[in-house]
Amino acid sequence: MSALRTALRVEALAWRRSTVPRLATPLLVGLVPLASIGLVALARSGAVAGAGAAKLADYATGDLATTHLEVAGQVLAVAVLVAGGFALAAAFGQPLADGRAGAYFGLATPRGTLALARCVVVLGWVAACVVVAVALTLGASAVAAASLSAPFGPAAWAAAGRALAAGLLGAGLALPFAVVATATRSPLATVGALIGVVALTQVVVLVGGGAWFPYAVPSLWTGTGGPDAAADVGGAALAITAAVAPVGAGVVVAQWRRLTDV
Amino acid sequence: MPEALLLDDVHHAFGGHRALTGLSLAVAPGEVVAMIGLNGAGKTTALRVLTGRLRPTSGTARVLGRDPARLPVDAARRLGHVVGAALVDPALTVAENLRVAAALHGVDRDRSSSAAGAVCDRLDLGAWAHVPARALSLGNAQRLGVACAVVHSPSVLVLDEPTSALDPRGVVLVRELVRERAAAGAAVLVSSHHLDEVARVADRVLAVHGGRVVGSLDPGGAELERRFFDLVLAADSAGASAAASTRDAA
């Protein structure tokens, strides 16, 4: 436990000083409330016509606050996967690409422990961003609802809970990209894999397999594919999706323990 | 006295290239051994094996009697090394890097600041203590790398070209540090191209060529460069004769 405490302290300091969270944190926590409030306002303004209006049609009706928080969940489900994937590509791929990983050998703090701490720190950062983004959306939505004398009831709180859970699930789905970064020893190849998985997810959803595909589950569950697609996502699919993070962390720790030719 | 560092008949190949062809060496506590050799001779590959970063095809590697690829924590606490990139995060300041290195090497949290401060002063890095490592000159970055490797006062030290980017003052600082560690009982293995520097710092000099040690040189003797090339030429001649004999026999 002492080695893990040391590793967590070291990795947290390194992450705080890293460029990635400095750039990604304001984007992640700012984008979600802005997109949620903005897209719903746009959909209800009548200012958008044609294909844009069709895409925003689901946001044009229904309880205002609940819709805000459903949109927040949909945006978060994708945004945290992309942010987490980029972050893990940098955190695990860069030291292997530039040779710094060689210095992690022969330390009193084992490499596997450092890898686990790195996963925990990056995942903790993404989770904190999710919590702040949902909290800001809740606050902004409450203000918007109050100004329009719209209700802010249990359905809105339930949508907030689902947005929070979808965001955390999406964050966990990023962990396998630490495995890819370690295997390829390249942050760029990892970003390529991330883009590939996002594209693959679209295909899987199109052919109707999304309800069981972990990378599609958070988006579908928050209503991106409509209420029927959301209802198709069951507890088992959510459990499988949640299991991706611990499995990914376990694999990356094993990879770093067995690392050679560095 | 048992060897603190040992390579015994180590072979390794990268694809078709034989990087190590039976390299053997040993370093005892309190001794500074230098490896010299031409580019591609196998020095860095040997050091990577000794620090656990590369598992050789065959042969034995030992650090404090243990396999460096599976070094237990008690042995790892006593090892310091810089082979290629150092234990330095470019985004952290010099002082932060030293504290992090101390922590990762197993120095207690309450002692890590004092250990970091001591090595910072010892390698004259105080003026840059609060500067991010990425802003350092090449020479100061190399001194920081060495500082991070010795912050925990290791009893085994492995350094690959530790003075390659240093100015004359930096060379003297690192040389004195290496001698101090050896005087304190540490086993030190250094690779270098700088024959003058090797002559000043090492107790023994090993000439590495073609992936193995081809001879030992007295660092105190005259004309170290000529004696090194004599060993290299002799090894090449012996290799050519052996190849010719093999062809004739075939």
XYZ file of C-alpha atoms in Angstrom:
512
model
C 0.000 0.000 0.000
C 2.898 2.334 0.694
C 4.145 1.912 -2.895
C 0.652 2.626 -4.243
C 0.346 5.735 -2.056
C 3.706 6.960 -3.358
C 2.737 6.180 -6.941
C -0.604 7.973 -6.581
C 1.116 11.057 -5.116
C 3.703 11.115 -7.906
C 1.205 10.496 -10.698
C -1.220 13.105 -9.352
C 1.555 15.719 -9.341
C 2.666 14.752 -12.852
C -0.943 14.904 -14.095
C -1.535 18.331 -12.524
C 1.520 19.682 -14.353
C 0.641 17.992 -17.642
C -0.694 20.039 -20.567
C -3.512 17.553 -21.293
C -5.749 18.271 -18.260
C -5.057 22.005 -18.483
C -6.523 22.045 -21.971
C -9.171 19.352 -21.601
C -10.672 20.272 -18.203
C -12.198 23.643 -19.198
C -13.368 22.142 -22.499
C -15.034 19.183 -20.826
C -16.682 20.990 -17.925
C -17.660 23.994 -20.059
C -18.836 22.214 -23.193
C -21.425 19.996 -21.500
C -23.567 22.694 -19.811
C -23.185 25.025 -22.790
C -24.239 22.320 -25.246
C -27.094 21.112 -23.039
C -28.665 24.502 -22.386
C -27.777 25.851 -25.834
C -29.080 22.944 -27.935
C -32.406 22.820 -26.056
C -32.814 26.599 -26.350
C -32.023 26.375 -30.058
C -34.473 23.523 -30.585
C -37.264 25.489 -28.849
C -36.502 28.823 -30.474
C -37.780 27.791 -33.887
C -34.722 29.418 -35.424
C -33.430 26.191 -36.968
C -35.126 24.726 -40.027
C -34.610 21.735 -42.331
C -32.256 18.888 -41.419
C -30.999 20.720 -38.316
C -34.533 21.046 -36.964
C -35.153 17.341 -37.532
C -32.035 16.464 -35.546
C -33.074 18.778 -32.703
C -36.741 17.699 -32.771
C -36.382 15.468 -29.699
C -35.222 18.476 -27.666
C -38.060 20.761 -28.783
C -40.713 19.276 -26.521
C -41.000 17.781 -23.054
C -39.965 18.945 -19.617
C -37.259 21.627 -19.971
C -34.922 20.626 -17.143
C -35.202 16.916 -17.880
C -34.335 17.561 -21.523
C -31.302 19.659 -20.508
C -29.978 16.807 -18.398
C -30.729 14.142 -21.005
C -28.695 16.146 -23.530
C -25.933 16.477 -20.941
C -25.817 12.683 -20.623
C -25.682 12.212 -24.386
C -22.855 14.729 -24.820
C -20.943 13.405 -21.812
C -21.120 9.773 -22.981
C -19.042 10.614 -26.068
C -16.989 13.550 -24.742
C -15.496 11.655 -21.791
C -14.565 8.686 -23.972
C -12.710 10.969 -26.375
C -11.117 13.058 -23.597
C -10.164 9.993 -21.575
C -8.824 8.202 -24.640
C -6.624 11.165 -25.594
C -5.449 11.532 -21.994
C -4.497 7.861 -21.684
C -2.829 7.908 -25.101
C -0.587 10.697 -23.807
C -0.080 9.303 -20.298
C 0.893 5.785 -21.383
C 2.076 6.197 -24.967
C 4.355 9.213 -24.639
C 6.840 7.806 -22.061
C 7.175 4.671 -24.189
C 7.620 6.678 -27.390
C 10.290 9.004 -25.979
C 12.118 6.373 -23.909
C 11.300 7.810 -20.449
C 9.613 4.520 -19.565
C 13.081 2.963 -19.354
C 13.702 4.981 -16.205
C 10.761 3.239 -14.488
C 12.790 0.011 -14.279
C 14.651 -0.944 -11.124
C 12.635 1.396 -8.893
C 11.423 0.700 -5.360
C 7.972 1.601 -6.690
C 7.130 -1.194 -9.152
C 6.108 -0.369 -12.720
C 2.773 -2.186 -12.356
C 1.945 -0.017 -9.340
C 2.863 3.120 -11.290
C 0.629 1.988 -14.156
C -2.277 1.342 -11.774
C -1.788 4.747 -10.141
C -1.715 6.396 -13.570
C -5.017 4.706 -14.478
C -6.581 5.794 -11.173
C -5.383 9.395 -11.532
C -6.571 9.800 -15.134
C -9.862 8.050 -14.382
C -10.269 10.185 -11.246
C -9.684 13.325 -13.309
C -12.294 12.317 -15.902
C -14.757 11.357 -13.148
C -14.231 14.708 -11.426
C -14.854 16.477 -14.743
C -18.073 14.470 -15.164
C -19.283 15.441 -11.671
C -18.477 19.121 -12.206
C -20.033 19.137 -15.701
C -23.270 17.566 -14.427
C -23.330 19.910 -11.427
C -22.876 22.962 -13.661
C -25.589 21.690 -16.011
C -27.912 21.133 -13.052
C -27.267 24.661 -11.808
C -27.708 26.245 -15.244
C -30.819 24.195 -15.896
C -32.339 25.158 -12.547
C -31.725 28.843 -13.329
C -33.215 28.446 -16.835
C -36.226 26.568 -15.503
C -36.830 29.152 -12.775
C -36.594 32.038 -15.227
C -39.236 30.410 -17.461
C -41.359 29.247 -14.513
C -40.803 25.658 -15.692
C -40.765 22.811 -13.164
C -37.580 21.170 -11.876
C -38.861 17.883 -10.553
C -37.866 14.281 -9.865
C -37.615 13.479 -13.602
C -34.864 16.085 -13.945
C -32.984 14.643 -10.969
C -33.310 11.149 -12.476
C -31.943 12.433 -15.793
C -29.044 14.021 -13.896
C -28.292 10.706 -12.211
C -28.348 8.925 -15.557
C -26.038 11.600 -17.081
C -23.623 11.136 -14.182
C -23.665 7.346 -14.558
C -23.301 7.525 -18.354
C -20.341 9.886 -17.964
C -18.635 7.562 -15.488
C -19.292 4.561 -17.755
C -17.830 6.490 -20.701
C -14.754 7.351 -18.641
C -14.196 3.684 -17.828
C -14.454 2.795 -21.511
C -11.344 4.899 -22.133
C -9.092 2.575 -20.075
C -8.509 0.005 -22.865
C -6.741 2.802 -24.757
C -4.023 2.638 -22.094
C -3.616 -0.988 -23.194
C -3.426 0.099 -26.840
C -0.892 2.831 -25.997
C 1.290 0.311 -24.166
C 1.058 -2.278 -26.932
C 1.753 0.162 -29.756
C 4.129 2.402 -27.752
C 2.667 5.279 -29.709
C 0.209 8.014 -28.663
C -0.682 8.682 -32.301
C -1.515 5.040 -33.008
C -3.698 5.088 -29.878
C -5.596 8.133 -31.087
C -6.068 6.300 -34.388
C -7.500 3.331 -32.502
C -9.825 5.670 -30.580
C -11.158 7.142 -33.811
C -11.548 3.623 -35.188
C -13.584 2.502 -32.177
C -15.865 5.543 -32.431
C -16.441 4.748 -36.128
C -16.978 1.059 -35.377
C -19.547 1.993 -32.739
C -21.564 3.887 -35.347
C -21.564 0.799 -37.585
C -22.549 -1.531 -34.741
C -25.440 0.781 -33.789
C -26.571 0.980 -37.432
C -26.761 -2.803 -37.702
C -28.715 -3.017 -34.459
C -26.121 -4.445 -32.080
C -25.612 -1.290 -30.021
C -27.554 -2.394 -26.957
C -24.857 -4.984 -26.230
C -21.797 -3.125 -27.504
C -20.104 -1.420 -24.515
C -18.914 1.585 -26.533
C -22.509 2.266 -27.679
C -24.261 1.534 -24.382
C -23.806 4.889 -22.534
C -24.998 6.934 -25.533
C -27.980 4.710 -26.246
C -28.886 4.531 -22.553
C -29.084 8.337 -22.341
C -31.455 8.437 -25.320
C -29.229 9.269 -28.285
C -31.007 6.605 -30.348
C -34.462 7.492 -29.014
C -36.567 6.118 -26.139
C -36.931 2.624 -27.646
C -33.172 2.182 -28.050
C -32.670 3.461 -24.489
C -35.196 0.920 -23.195
C -33.324 -1.891 -24.979
C -30.237 -1.288 -22.814
C -30.634 -3.649 -19.897
C -28.853 -4.148 -16.617
C -26.616 -6.870 -18.025
C -25.373 -4.599 -20.818
C -24.660 -1.864 -18.270
C -22.775 -4.345 -16.074
C -20.669 -5.512 -19.037
C -19.906 -1.882 -19.893
C -18.918 -1.150 -16.298
C -16.615 -4.190 -16.318
C -14.493 -2.753 -19.154
C -12.647 -0.386 -16.791
C -11.361 -2.949 -14.248
C -10.487 -5.400 -17.015
C -8.613 -2.662 -18.893
C -6.755 -1.606 -15.741
C -5.817 -5.211 -14.987
C -4.453 -5.761 -18.491
C -2.407 -2.556 -18.512
C -0.904 -3.347 -15.103
C 0.114 -6.804 -16.376
C 1.577 -5.219 -19.524
C 3.716 -2.806 -17.498
C 4.883 -5.569 -15.165
C 6.082 -7.613 -18.144
C 7.440 -4.699 -20.151
C 10.777 -5.369 -21.859
C 12.993 -4.016 -24.639
C 12.516 -0.433 -23.466
C 33.880 -9.657 -2.098
C 30.843 -10.757 -4.199
C 30.019 -8.797 -7.320
C 27.325 -6.133 -7.042
C 26.886 -6.157 -10.808
C 27.384 -9.211 -12.985
C 26.946 -10.123 -16.623
C 28.010 -13.651 -17.526
C 28.201 -14.828 -21.146
C 25.270 -12.663 -22.181
C 24.012 -12.930 -25.752
C 21.338 -10.857 -27.414
C 20.274 -10.144 -30.974
C 17.986 -7.518 -32.455
C 16.545 -9.247 -35.499
C 19.586 -10.508 -37.386
C 22.027 -8.171 -35.628
C 24.004 -9.777 -32.809
C 24.321 -6.959 -30.268
C 25.851 -9.004 -27.438
C 28.029 -12.044 -28.206
C 29.010 -13.454 -24.850
C 29.630 -10.294 -22.862
C 30.869 -10.868 -19.316
C 31.802 -8.377 -16.648
C 31.653 -7.934 -12.899
C 31.779 -4.875 -10.663
C 32.560 -5.170 -6.957
C 31.366 -2.794 -4.218
C 33.578 0.272 -3.940
C 34.807 -0.065 -7.518
C 34.292 2.173 -10.563
C 34.441 0.217 -13.817
C 34.221 1.986 -17.156
C 33.195 0.431 -20.440
C 34.620 2.015 -23.553
C 33.854 1.050 -27.108
C 32.948 2.291 -30.549
C 29.366 3.154 -31.480
C 27.332 -0.063 -31.682
C 29.848 -2.060 -29.646
C 27.110 -3.222 -27.248
C 27.717 -0.968 -24.234
C 24.204 0.457 -23.956
C 22.609 -2.928 -24.695
C 24.637 -4.410 -21.825
C 23.503 -1.606 -19.506
C 19.875 -2.128 -20.561
C 20.212 -5.803 -19.604
C 21.710 -4.843 -16.238
C 18.859 -2.442 -15.473
C 16.180 -5.019 -16.380
C 14.991 -3.148 -19.457
C 15.992 -5.914 -21.847
C 15.838 -9.668 -21.251
C 18.827 -11.231 -23.009
C 18.523 -14.227 -25.318
C 20.895 -16.158 -23.068
C 23.352 -15.608 -20.254
C 23.084 -14.357 -16.697
C 22.562 -10.837 -15.381
C 22.626 -10.049 -11.670
C 22.256 -6.879 -9.604
C 23.086 -7.475 -5.944
C 22.684 -11.173 -6.713
C 19.175 -10.767 -8.142
C 17.726 -10.929 -11.646
C 17.404 -7.275 -12.715
C 14.268 -8.044 -14.760
C 12.533 -9.085 -11.511
C 14.349 -6.956 -8.988
C 12.789 -7.143 -5.507
C 12.077 -3.888 -3.712
C 14.948 -4.195 -1.214
C 17.463 -4.493 -4.092
C 15.712 -1.826 -6.190
C 16.056 0.672 -3.320
C 19.835 0.300 -3.676
C 20.026 0.751 -7.459
C 20.366 4.004 -9.383
C 20.696 4.270 -13.134
C 20.592 6.561 -16.130
C 20.552 4.670 -19.410
C 19.081 6.818 -22.164
C 16.228 8.998 -20.892
C 16.480 9.785 -17.172
C 13.788 9.643 -14.479
C 12.827 13.229 -15.264
C 9.390 14.621 -16.093
C 9.878 17.663 -18.321
C 6.748 19.341 -16.903
C 8.001 19.241 -13.284
C 10.519 21.643 -11.800
C 14.018 20.512 -10.878
C 13.076 20.376 -7.177
C 9.860 18.461 -7.887
C 11.699 15.973 -10.092
C 14.228 15.333 -7.345
C 11.518 14.797 -4.715
C 9.621 12.486 -7.075
C 12.802 10.514 -7.838
C 13.490 10.197 -4.106
C 9.964 8.932 -3.473
C 10.052 6.426 -6.356
C 13.423 5.152 -5.129
C 11.915 4.440 -1.738
C 13.076 7.430 0.321
C 10.618 8.166 3.145
C 8.349 11.151 2.527
C 9.771 13.144 5.450
C 13.326 12.620 4.172
C 12.704 13.151 0.449
C 12.919 16.965 0.585
C 16.233 16.948 2.422
C 17.643 14.244 0.120
C 16.489 16.244 -2.918
C 17.992 19.446 -1.534
C 21.316 17.778 -0.778
C 21.788 16.344 -4.273
C 20.534 19.591 -5.823
C 23.327 21.445 -4.013
C 25.859 18.687 -4.713
C 25.344 18.972 -8.476
C 24.998 22.755 -8.327
C 21.424 22.810 -9.588
C 20.129 25.208 -6.908
C 19.772 28.146 -9.294
C 17.331 26.108 -11.402
C 15.444 24.462 -8.531
C 12.129 26.060 -9.490
C 12.591 25.909 -13.255
C 10.668 23.278 -15.249
C 12.983 20.547 -16.487
C 11.914 21.202 -20.077
C 13.496 24.661 -19.857
C 16.952 23.387 -18.851
C 19.953 23.363 -21.166
C 21.088 19.940 -22.376
C 23.960 19.898 -19.886
C 21.822 20.928 -16.902
C 19.178 18.371 -17.925
C 21.877 15.691 -17.922
C 23.048 16.786 -14.470
C 19.434 16.605 -13.266
C 19.170 13.075 -14.661
C 22.265 12.001 -12.748
C 20.964 13.765 -9.621
C 17.668 11.853 -9.856
C 19.621 8.587 -10.100
C 21.685 9.236 -6.952
C 19.165 11.096 -4.758
C 18.688 7.953 -2.631
C 22.452 7.309 -2.243
C 22.409 3.990 -4.142
C 24.951 1.256 -3.492
C 24.870 0.250 -7.165
C 25.067 2.891 -9.880
C 24.816 2.373 -13.653
C 25.459 5.400 -15.864
C 25.447 5.493 -19.660
C 27.524 8.371 -21.048
C 26.882 10.523 -17.960
C 29.091 13.412 -19.094
C 28.370 13.491 -22.834
C 26.617 16.884 -22.756
C 28.393 18.465 -19.783
C 30.701 21.474 -19.689
C 34.095 21.002 -17.987
C 32.696 22.076 -14.615
C 29.801 19.651 -14.923
C 32.220 16.870 -15.851
C 34.216 17.524 -12.674
C 31.034 17.580 -10.538
C 29.829 14.245 -11.886
C 33.321 12.702 -11.642
C 33.601 13.753 -7.977
C 30.112 12.422 -7.292
C 30.951 9.054 -8.848
C 34.172 8.795 -6.825
C 32.290 9.755 -3.639
C 29.696 7.042 -4.244
C 32.476 4.490 -4.795
C 34.288 5.682 -1.666
C 31.034 5.082 0.223
C 31.077 1.478 -1.006
C 28.949 1.713 -4.142
C 29.651 -0.358 -7.231
C 29.658 1.950 -10.244
C 29.539 0.948 -13.911
C 29.947 3.765 -16.418
C 30.038 3.712 -20.192
C 31.812 6.501 -22.013
C 33.449 7.605 -25.244
C 35.625 10.128 -23.378
C 38.883 8.265 -22.790
C 40.437 11.129 -20.815
C 37.457 11.198 -18.492
C 37.469 7.414 -18.146
C 41.133 7.510 -17.165
C 40.322 9.958 -14.371
C 37.233 8.314 -12.908
C 37.642 4.533 -13.322
C 39.516 1.907 -11.337
C 39.290 -0.480 -14.284
C 38.532 0.035 -17.957
C 36.902 -2.638 -20.098
C 37.141 -2.428 -23.878
C 33.901 -3.588 -25.498
C 33.851 -4.526 -29.162
C 31.538 -6.656 -31.285
C 29.208 -7.307 -28.361
C 31.760 -8.593 -25.858
C 34.595 -7.469 -23.594
C 37.814 -7.825 -25.611
C 40.226 -6.742 -22.924
C 40.935 -4.768 -19.792
C 43.004 -1.589 -19.645
C 44.839 0.113 -16.809
C 43.354 3.619 -16.639
C 46.572 4.969 -15.151
C 48.829 3.865 -18.001
C 49.932 6.042 -20.884
C 48.302 6.202 -24.300
C 44.955 4.760 -23.352
C 43.560 5.513 -26.820
C 46.336 3.580 -28.616
C 45.983 0.609 -26.248
C 42.202 0.614 -26.774
C 42.592 0.519 -30.578
C 45.230 -2.230 -30.261
C 42.638 -4.362 -28.433
C 39.962 -3.584 -31.030
C 42.276 -4.451 -33.919
C 43.402 -7.643 -32.206
C 39.748 -8.652 -31.690
C 38.926 -7.930 -35.331
C 41.974 -9.937 -36.506
C 41.073 -12.860 -34.266
C 37.510 -12.762 -35.557
C 38.669 -12.701 -39.184
C 41.044 -15.643 -38.574
C 38.298 -17.665 -36.905
C 35.935 -16.983 -39.805
C 38.598 -18.042 -42.320
C 39.265 -21.272 -40.380
C 35.555 -22.040 -40.346
C 35.345 -21.486 -44.137
C 38.422 -23.702 -44.721
C 36.983 -26.476 -42.554
C 33.734 -26.291 -44.479
